[in-house]
mmCIF file of C-alpha atoms in Angstrom:
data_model
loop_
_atom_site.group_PDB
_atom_site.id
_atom_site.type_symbol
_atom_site.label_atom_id
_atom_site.label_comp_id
_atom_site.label_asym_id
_atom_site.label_seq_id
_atom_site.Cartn_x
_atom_site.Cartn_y
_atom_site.Cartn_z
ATOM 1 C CA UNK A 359 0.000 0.000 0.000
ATOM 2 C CA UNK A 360 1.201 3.694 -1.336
ATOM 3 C CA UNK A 361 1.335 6.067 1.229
ATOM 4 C CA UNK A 362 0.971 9.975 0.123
ATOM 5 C CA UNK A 363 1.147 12.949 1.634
ATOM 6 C CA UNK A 364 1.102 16.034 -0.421
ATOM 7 C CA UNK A 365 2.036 19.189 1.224
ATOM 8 C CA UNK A 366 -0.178 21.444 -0.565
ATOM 9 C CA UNK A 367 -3.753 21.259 -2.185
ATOM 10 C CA UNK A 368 -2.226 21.287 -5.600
ATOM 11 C CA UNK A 369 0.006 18.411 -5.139
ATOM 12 C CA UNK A 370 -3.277 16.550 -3.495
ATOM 13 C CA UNK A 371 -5.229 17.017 -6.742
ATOM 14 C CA UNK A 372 -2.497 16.185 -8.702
ATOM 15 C CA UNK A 373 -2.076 12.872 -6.190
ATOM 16 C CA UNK A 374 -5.530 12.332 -6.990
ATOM 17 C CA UNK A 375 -5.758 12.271 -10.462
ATOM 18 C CA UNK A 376 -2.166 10.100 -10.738
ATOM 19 C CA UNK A 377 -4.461 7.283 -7.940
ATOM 20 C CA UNK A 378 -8.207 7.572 -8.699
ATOM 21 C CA UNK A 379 -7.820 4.387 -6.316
ATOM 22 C CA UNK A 380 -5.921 6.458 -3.406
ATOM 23 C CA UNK A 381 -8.340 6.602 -0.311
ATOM 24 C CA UNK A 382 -8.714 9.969 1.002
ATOM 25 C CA UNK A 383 -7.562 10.221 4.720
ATOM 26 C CA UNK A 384 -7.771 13.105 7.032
ATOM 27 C CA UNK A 385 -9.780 12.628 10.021
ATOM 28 C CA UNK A 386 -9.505 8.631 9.837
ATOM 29 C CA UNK A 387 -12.351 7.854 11.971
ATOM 30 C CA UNK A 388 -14.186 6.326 9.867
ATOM 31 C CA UNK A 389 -11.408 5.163 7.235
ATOM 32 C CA UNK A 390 -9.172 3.432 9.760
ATOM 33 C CA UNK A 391 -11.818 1.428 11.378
ATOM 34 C CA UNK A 392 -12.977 -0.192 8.061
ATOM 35 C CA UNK A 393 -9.136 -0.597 7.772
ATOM 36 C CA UNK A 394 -8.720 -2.253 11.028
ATOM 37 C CA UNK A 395 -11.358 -4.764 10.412
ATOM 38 C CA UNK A 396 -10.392 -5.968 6.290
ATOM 39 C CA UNK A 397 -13.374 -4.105 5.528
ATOM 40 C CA UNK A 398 -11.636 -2.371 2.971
ATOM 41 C CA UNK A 399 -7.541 -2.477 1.825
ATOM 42 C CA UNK A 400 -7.335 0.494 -0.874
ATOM 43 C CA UNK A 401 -3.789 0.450 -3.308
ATOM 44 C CA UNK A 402 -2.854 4.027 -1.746
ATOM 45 C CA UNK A 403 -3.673 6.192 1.006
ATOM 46 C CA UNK A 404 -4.048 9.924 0.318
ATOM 47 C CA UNK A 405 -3.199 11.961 3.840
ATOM 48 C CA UNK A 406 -5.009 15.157 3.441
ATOM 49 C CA UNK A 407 -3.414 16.068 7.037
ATOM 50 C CA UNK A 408 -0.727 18.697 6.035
ATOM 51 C CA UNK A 409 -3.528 20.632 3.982
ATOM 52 C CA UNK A 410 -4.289 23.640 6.215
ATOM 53 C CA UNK A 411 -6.943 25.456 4.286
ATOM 54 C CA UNK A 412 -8.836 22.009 4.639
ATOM 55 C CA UNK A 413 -8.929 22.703 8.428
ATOM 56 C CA UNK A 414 -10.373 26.668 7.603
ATOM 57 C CA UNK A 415 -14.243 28.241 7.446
ATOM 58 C CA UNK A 416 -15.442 31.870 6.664
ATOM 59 C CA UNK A 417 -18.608 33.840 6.944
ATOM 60 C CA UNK A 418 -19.263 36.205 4.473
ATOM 61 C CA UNK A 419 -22.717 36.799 6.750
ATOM 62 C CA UNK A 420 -24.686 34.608 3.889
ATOM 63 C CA UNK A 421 -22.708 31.618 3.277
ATOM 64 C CA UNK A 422 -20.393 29.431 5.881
ATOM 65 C CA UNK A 423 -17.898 28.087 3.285
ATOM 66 C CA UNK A 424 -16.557 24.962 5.708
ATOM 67 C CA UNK A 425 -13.378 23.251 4.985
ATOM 68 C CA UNK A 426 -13.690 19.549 4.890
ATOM 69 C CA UNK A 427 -11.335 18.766 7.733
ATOM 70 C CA UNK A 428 -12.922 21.331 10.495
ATOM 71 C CA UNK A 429 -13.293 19.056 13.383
ATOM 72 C CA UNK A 430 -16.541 18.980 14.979
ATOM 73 C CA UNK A 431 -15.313 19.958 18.113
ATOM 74 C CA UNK A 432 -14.771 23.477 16.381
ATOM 75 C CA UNK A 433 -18.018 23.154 14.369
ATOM 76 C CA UNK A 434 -19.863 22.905 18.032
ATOM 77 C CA UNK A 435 -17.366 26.074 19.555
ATOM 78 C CA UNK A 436 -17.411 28.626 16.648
ATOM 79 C CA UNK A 437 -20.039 28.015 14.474
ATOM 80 C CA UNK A 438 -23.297 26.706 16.992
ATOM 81 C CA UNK A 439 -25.015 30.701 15.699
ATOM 82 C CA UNK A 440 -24.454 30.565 11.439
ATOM 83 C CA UNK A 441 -25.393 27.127 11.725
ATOM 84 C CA UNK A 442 -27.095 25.430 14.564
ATOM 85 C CA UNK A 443 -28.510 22.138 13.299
ATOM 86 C CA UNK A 444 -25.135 20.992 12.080
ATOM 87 C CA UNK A 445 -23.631 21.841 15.539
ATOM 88 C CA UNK A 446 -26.129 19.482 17.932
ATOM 89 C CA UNK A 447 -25.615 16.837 15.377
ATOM 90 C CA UNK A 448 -21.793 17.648 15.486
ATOM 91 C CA UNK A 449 -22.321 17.056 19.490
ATOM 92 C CA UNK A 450 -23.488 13.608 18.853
ATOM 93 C CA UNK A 451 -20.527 12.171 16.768
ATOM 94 C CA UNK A 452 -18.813 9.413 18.702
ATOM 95 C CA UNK A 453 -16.422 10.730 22.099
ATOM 96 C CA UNK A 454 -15.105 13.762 22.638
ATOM 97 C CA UNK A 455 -11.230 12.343 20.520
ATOM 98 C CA UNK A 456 -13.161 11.625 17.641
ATOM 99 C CA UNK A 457 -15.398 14.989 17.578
ATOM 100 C CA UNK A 458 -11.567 16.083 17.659
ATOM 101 C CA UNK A 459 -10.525 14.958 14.425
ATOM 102 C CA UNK A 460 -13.485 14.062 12.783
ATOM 103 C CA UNK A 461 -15.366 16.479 9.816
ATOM 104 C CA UNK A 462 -17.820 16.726 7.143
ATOM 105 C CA UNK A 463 -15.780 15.901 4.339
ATOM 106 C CA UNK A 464 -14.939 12.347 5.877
ATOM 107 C CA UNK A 465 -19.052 12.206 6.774
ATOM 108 C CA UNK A 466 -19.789 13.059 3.054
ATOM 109 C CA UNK A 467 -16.661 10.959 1.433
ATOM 110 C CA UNK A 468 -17.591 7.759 3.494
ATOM 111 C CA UNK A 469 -21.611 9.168 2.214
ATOM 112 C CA UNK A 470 -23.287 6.206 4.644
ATOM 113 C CA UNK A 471 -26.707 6.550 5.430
ATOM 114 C CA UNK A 472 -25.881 6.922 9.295
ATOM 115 C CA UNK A 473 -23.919 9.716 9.067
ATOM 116 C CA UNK A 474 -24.346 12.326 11.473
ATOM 117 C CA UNK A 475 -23.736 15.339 9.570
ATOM 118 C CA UNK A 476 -26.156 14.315 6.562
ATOM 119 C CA UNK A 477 -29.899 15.239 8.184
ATOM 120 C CA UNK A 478 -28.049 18.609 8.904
ATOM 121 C CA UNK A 479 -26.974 19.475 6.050
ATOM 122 C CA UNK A 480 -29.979 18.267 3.925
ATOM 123 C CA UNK A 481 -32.141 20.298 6.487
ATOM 124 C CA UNK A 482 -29.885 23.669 5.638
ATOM 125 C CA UNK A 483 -31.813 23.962 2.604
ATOM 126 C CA UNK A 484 -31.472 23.399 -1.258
ATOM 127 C CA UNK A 485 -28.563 25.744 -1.503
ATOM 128 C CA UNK A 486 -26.018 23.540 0.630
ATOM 129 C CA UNK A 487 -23.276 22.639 -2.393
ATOM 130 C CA UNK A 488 -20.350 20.429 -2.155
ATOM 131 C CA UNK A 489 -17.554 21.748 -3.611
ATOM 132 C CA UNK A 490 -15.350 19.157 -5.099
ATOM 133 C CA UNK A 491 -11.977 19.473 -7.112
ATOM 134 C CA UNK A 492 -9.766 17.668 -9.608
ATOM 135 C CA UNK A 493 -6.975 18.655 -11.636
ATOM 136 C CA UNK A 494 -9.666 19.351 -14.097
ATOM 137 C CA UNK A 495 -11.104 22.444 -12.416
ATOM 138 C CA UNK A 496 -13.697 22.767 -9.915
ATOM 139 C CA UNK A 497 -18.111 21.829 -8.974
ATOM 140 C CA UNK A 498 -20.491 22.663 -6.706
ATOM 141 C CA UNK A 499 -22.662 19.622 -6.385
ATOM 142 C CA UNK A 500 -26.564 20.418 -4.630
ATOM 143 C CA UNK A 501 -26.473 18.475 -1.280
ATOM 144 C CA UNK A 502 -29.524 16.463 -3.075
ATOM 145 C CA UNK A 503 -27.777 15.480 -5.924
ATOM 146 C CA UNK A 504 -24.512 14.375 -3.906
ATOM 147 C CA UNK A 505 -25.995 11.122 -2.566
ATOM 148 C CA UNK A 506 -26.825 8.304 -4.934
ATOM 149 C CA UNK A 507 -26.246 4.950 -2.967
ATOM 150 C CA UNK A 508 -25.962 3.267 0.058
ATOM 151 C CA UNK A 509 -22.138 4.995 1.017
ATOM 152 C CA UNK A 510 -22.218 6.739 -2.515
ATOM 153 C CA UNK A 511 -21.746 9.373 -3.438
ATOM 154 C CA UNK A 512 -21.792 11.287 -6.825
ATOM 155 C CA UNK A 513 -17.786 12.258 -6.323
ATOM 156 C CA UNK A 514 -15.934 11.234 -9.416
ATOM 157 C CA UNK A 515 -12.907 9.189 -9.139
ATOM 158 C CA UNK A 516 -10.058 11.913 -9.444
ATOM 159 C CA UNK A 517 -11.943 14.524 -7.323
ATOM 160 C CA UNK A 518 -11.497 15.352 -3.697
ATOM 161 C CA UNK A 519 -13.748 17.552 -1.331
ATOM 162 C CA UNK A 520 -12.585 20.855 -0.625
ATOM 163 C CA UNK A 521 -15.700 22.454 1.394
ATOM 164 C CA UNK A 522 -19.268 22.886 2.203
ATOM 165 C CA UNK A 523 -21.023 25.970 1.342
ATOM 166 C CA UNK A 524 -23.633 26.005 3.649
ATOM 167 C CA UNK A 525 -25.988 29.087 4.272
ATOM 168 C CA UNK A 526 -26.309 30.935 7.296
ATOM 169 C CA UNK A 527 -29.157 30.032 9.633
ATOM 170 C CA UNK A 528 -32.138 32.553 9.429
ATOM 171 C CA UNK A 529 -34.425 30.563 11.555
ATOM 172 C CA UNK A 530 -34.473 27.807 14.191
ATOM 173 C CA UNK A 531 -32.596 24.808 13.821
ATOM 174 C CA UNK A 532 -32.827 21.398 15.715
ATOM 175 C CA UNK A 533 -31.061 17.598 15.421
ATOM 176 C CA UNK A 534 -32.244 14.563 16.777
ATOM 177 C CA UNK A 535 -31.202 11.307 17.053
ATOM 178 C CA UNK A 536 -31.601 7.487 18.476
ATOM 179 C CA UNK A 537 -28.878 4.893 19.473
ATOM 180 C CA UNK A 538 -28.452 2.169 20.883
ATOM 181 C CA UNK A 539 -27.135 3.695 24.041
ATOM 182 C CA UNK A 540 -26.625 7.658 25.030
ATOM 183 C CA UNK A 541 -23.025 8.480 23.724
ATOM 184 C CA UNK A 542 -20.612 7.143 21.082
ATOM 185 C CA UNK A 543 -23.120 4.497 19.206
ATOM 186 C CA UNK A 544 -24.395 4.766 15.497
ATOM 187 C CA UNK A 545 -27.838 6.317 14.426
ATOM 188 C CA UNK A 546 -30.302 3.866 14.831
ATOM 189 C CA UNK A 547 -32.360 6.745 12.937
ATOM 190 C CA UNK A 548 -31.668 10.765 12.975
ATOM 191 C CA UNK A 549 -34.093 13.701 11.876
ATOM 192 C CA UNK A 550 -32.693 17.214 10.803
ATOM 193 C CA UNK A 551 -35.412 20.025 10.741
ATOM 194 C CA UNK A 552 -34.751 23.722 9.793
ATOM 195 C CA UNK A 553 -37.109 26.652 9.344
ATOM 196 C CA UNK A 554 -36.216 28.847 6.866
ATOM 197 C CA UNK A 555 -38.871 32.509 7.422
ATOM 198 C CA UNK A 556 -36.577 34.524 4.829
ATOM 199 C CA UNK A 557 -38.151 32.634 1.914
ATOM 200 C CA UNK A 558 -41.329 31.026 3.633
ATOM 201 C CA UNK A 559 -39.261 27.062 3.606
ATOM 202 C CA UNK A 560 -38.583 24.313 6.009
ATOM 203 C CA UNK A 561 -35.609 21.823 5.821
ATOM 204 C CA UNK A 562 -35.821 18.324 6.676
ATOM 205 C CA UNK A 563 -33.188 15.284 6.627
ATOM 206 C CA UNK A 564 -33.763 11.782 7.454
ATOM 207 C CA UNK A 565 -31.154 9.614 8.415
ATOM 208 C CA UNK A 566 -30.086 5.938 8.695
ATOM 209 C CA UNK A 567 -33.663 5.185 7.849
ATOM 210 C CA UNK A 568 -33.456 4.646 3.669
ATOM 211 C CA UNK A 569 -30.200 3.718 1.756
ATOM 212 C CA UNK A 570 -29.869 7.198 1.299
ATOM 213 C CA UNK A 571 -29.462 10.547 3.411
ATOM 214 C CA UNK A 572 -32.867 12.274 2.545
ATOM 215 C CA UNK A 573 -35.576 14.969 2.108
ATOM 216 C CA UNK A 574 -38.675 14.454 3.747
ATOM 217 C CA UNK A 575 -40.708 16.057 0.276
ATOM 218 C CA UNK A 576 -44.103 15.929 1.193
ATOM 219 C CA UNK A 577 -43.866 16.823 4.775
ATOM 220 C CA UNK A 578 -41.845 19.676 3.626
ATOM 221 C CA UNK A 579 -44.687 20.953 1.086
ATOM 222 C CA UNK A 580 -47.460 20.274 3.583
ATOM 223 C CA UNK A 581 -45.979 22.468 6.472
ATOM 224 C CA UNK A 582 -44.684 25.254 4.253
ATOM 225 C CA UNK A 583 -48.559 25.439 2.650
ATOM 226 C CA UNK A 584 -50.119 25.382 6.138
ATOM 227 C CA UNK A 585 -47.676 27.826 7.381
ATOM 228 C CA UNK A 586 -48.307 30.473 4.421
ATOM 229 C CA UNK A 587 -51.928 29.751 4.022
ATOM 230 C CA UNK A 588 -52.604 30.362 7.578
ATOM 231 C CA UNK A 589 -50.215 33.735 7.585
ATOM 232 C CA UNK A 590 -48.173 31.795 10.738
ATOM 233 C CA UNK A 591 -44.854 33.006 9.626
ATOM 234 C CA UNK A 592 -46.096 36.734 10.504
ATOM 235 C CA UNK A 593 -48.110 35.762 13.678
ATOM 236 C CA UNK A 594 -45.728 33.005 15.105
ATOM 237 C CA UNK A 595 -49.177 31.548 16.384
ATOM 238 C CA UNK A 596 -49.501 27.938 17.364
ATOM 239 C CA UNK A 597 -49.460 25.086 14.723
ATOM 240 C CA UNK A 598 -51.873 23.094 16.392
ATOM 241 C CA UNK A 599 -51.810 19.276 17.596
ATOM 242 C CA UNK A 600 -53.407 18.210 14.096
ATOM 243 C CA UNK A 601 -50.606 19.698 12.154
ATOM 244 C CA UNK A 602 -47.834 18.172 14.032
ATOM 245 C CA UNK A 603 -49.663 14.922 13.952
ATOM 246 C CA UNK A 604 -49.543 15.131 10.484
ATOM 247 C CA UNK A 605 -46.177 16.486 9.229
ATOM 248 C CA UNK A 606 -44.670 13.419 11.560
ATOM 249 C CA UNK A 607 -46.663 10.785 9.938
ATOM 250 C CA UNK A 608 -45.404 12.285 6.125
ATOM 251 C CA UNK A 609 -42.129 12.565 7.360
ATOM 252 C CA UNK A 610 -42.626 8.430 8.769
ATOM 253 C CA UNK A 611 -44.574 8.007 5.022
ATOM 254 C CA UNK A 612 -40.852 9.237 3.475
ATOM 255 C CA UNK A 613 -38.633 6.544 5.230
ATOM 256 C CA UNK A 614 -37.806 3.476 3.672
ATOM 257 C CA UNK A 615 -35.918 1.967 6.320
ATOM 258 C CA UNK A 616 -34.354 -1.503 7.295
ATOM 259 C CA UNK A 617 -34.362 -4.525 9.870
ATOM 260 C CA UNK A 618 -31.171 -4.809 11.158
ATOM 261 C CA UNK A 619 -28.862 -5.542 14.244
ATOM 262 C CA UNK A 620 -29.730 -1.536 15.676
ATOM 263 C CA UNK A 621 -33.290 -1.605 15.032
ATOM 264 C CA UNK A 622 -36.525 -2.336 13.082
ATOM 265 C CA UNK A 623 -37.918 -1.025 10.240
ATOM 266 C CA UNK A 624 -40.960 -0.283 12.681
ATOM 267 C CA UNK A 625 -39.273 1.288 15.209
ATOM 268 C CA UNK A 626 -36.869 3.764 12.615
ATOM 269 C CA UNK A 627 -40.405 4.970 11.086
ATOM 270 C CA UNK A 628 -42.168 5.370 14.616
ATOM 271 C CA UNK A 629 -39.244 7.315 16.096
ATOM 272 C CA UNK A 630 -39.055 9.175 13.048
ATOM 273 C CA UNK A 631 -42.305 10.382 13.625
ATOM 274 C CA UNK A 632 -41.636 11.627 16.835
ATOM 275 C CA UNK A 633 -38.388 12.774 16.055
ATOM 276 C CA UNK A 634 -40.184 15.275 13.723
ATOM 277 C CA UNK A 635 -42.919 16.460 15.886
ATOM 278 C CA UNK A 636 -40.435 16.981 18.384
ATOM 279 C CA UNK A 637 -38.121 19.257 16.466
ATOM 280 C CA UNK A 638 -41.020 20.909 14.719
ATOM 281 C CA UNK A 639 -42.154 21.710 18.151
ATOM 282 C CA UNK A 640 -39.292 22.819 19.478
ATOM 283 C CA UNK A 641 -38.310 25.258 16.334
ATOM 284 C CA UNK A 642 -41.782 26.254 16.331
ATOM 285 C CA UNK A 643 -41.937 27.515 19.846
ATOM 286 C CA UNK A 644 -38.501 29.409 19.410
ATOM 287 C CA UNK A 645 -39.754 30.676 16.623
ATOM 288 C CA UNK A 646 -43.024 32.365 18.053
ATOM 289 C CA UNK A 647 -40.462 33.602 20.939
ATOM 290 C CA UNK A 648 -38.526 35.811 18.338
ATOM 291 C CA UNK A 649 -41.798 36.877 17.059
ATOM 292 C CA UNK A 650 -43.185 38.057 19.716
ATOM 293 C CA UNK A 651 -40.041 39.978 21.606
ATOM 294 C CA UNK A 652 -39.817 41.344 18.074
ATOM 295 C CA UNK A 653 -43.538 42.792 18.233
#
């Protein structure tokens, strides 16, 4: 096995595109485990580790533009006000050493359903892009287009992730998420939910419940129509028990989940349900708050 460590993000891409094979490696918490256990033996190893604008994020007061390798530990410290949702879920990755080296890019790369980072992101809105690079220039891939299989994603083979370009929360954000056990365990099931007032949207993002990160569609539709048709984004009034009801059955309807050693199919689409009436509660009632002090 090649081991390569280019010094700059030139060399990487030019690493890259010499080893399509070469696994990207920068965090290695997810990559060294598979390692560990034969689960996968690539030709080369690609150590992003000396690439310090990977480890970097701005905030032009729009956009977060998040390197891939920002730990989550600094995710949770400096950016828990641009964007919220992605912090909580960054509080649930594994124990506090691998919150230290662990990012996005490796949660995106390794693209498996149970990621942590993915109901986040998807919730953020339809103007989350990856931003991936080759040799051959640079793409911004939609967050909805990046995920196209169970731990695939739509990368191609001489490209590497350079960041996230995320936008900046206007609304209430909230992450939820079921294990096994309390700390360190992988999503049985996750929910990412995101009000968006500015243009009248809400984000959702189911996880470890389909062989996909994804949208909850309809439940997404049904709330923003209820919300505009009953002018609630002016009033910040209550939904109502009927509503919440509802948008956490269509966001159970969107699953398509598994049996397997974490959990049922049955039990990933009835916590999903109350996953989403939680967070849609929660948001909700935050969001009437700024209303109201705003009044």
């Amino acid at each position: 096995m090649e081991f390569l460590r280019p010094a700059t993000w030139d060399e990487a891409l030019a690493a890259k595109a010499e080893n399509p094979t070469a696994l990207p490696i920068s965090g290695g918490t997810d990559v060294m485990v598979e390692m560990n256990f034969d689960v996968h033996r690539p030709s080369a190893i690609l150590d992003l580790n000396r690439i310090t604008e990977l480890t970097e994020w701005s905030d032009d007061g729009s956009v977060v533009q998040l390197g891939a390798s920002v730990p989550y530990t600094r995710i949770i410290d400096e950016l828990s006000g641009p964007l919220p949702g992605l912090a909580l879920a960054s509080r649930t990755v594994g124990s506090p050493q691998i919150r230290n080296r662990g990012g996005v890019g490796g949660n995106l790369g390794g693209a498996s359903p149970a990621g942590d980072a993915h109901p986040a992101l998807l919730a953020a809105g339809r103007d989350v892009f990856v931003e991936a690079a080759s040799v051959r220039g640079t793409r911004m891939i939609p967050i909805d287009d990046f995920y196209v299989g169970v731990k695939r994603n739509s990368l191609e083979a001489d490209e590497l992730i350079r960041a996230v370009h995320i936008p900046v929360a206007d609304g209430p954000q909230q992450f939820s998420k079921i294990g096994t056990r309390n700390a360190m365990v992988i999503a049985v099931c996750a929910f990412g939910f995101a009000l968006h007032p500015k243009n009248g949207t809400v984000g959702t993002g189911i996880g470890s419940a389909a062989p996909t990160p994804r949208r909850a569609v309809e439940a997404e539709e049904y709330l923003q129509g209820v919300l505009a048709e009953r002018g609630l984004w002016e009033s910040g009034d209550l939904l109502g028990t009927e509503v919440i009801q509802r948008f956490g059955e269509l966001v159970k309807a969107a699953a398509s989940p598994i049996d397997d050693v974490r959990g049922t199919a049955d039990y990933r689409r009835h916590s999903l349900a109350v996953m989403a009436r939680r967070t849609l509660t929660w948001c909700w009632n935050d969001y009437g708050k700024q209303i109201r002090s705003a009044a």
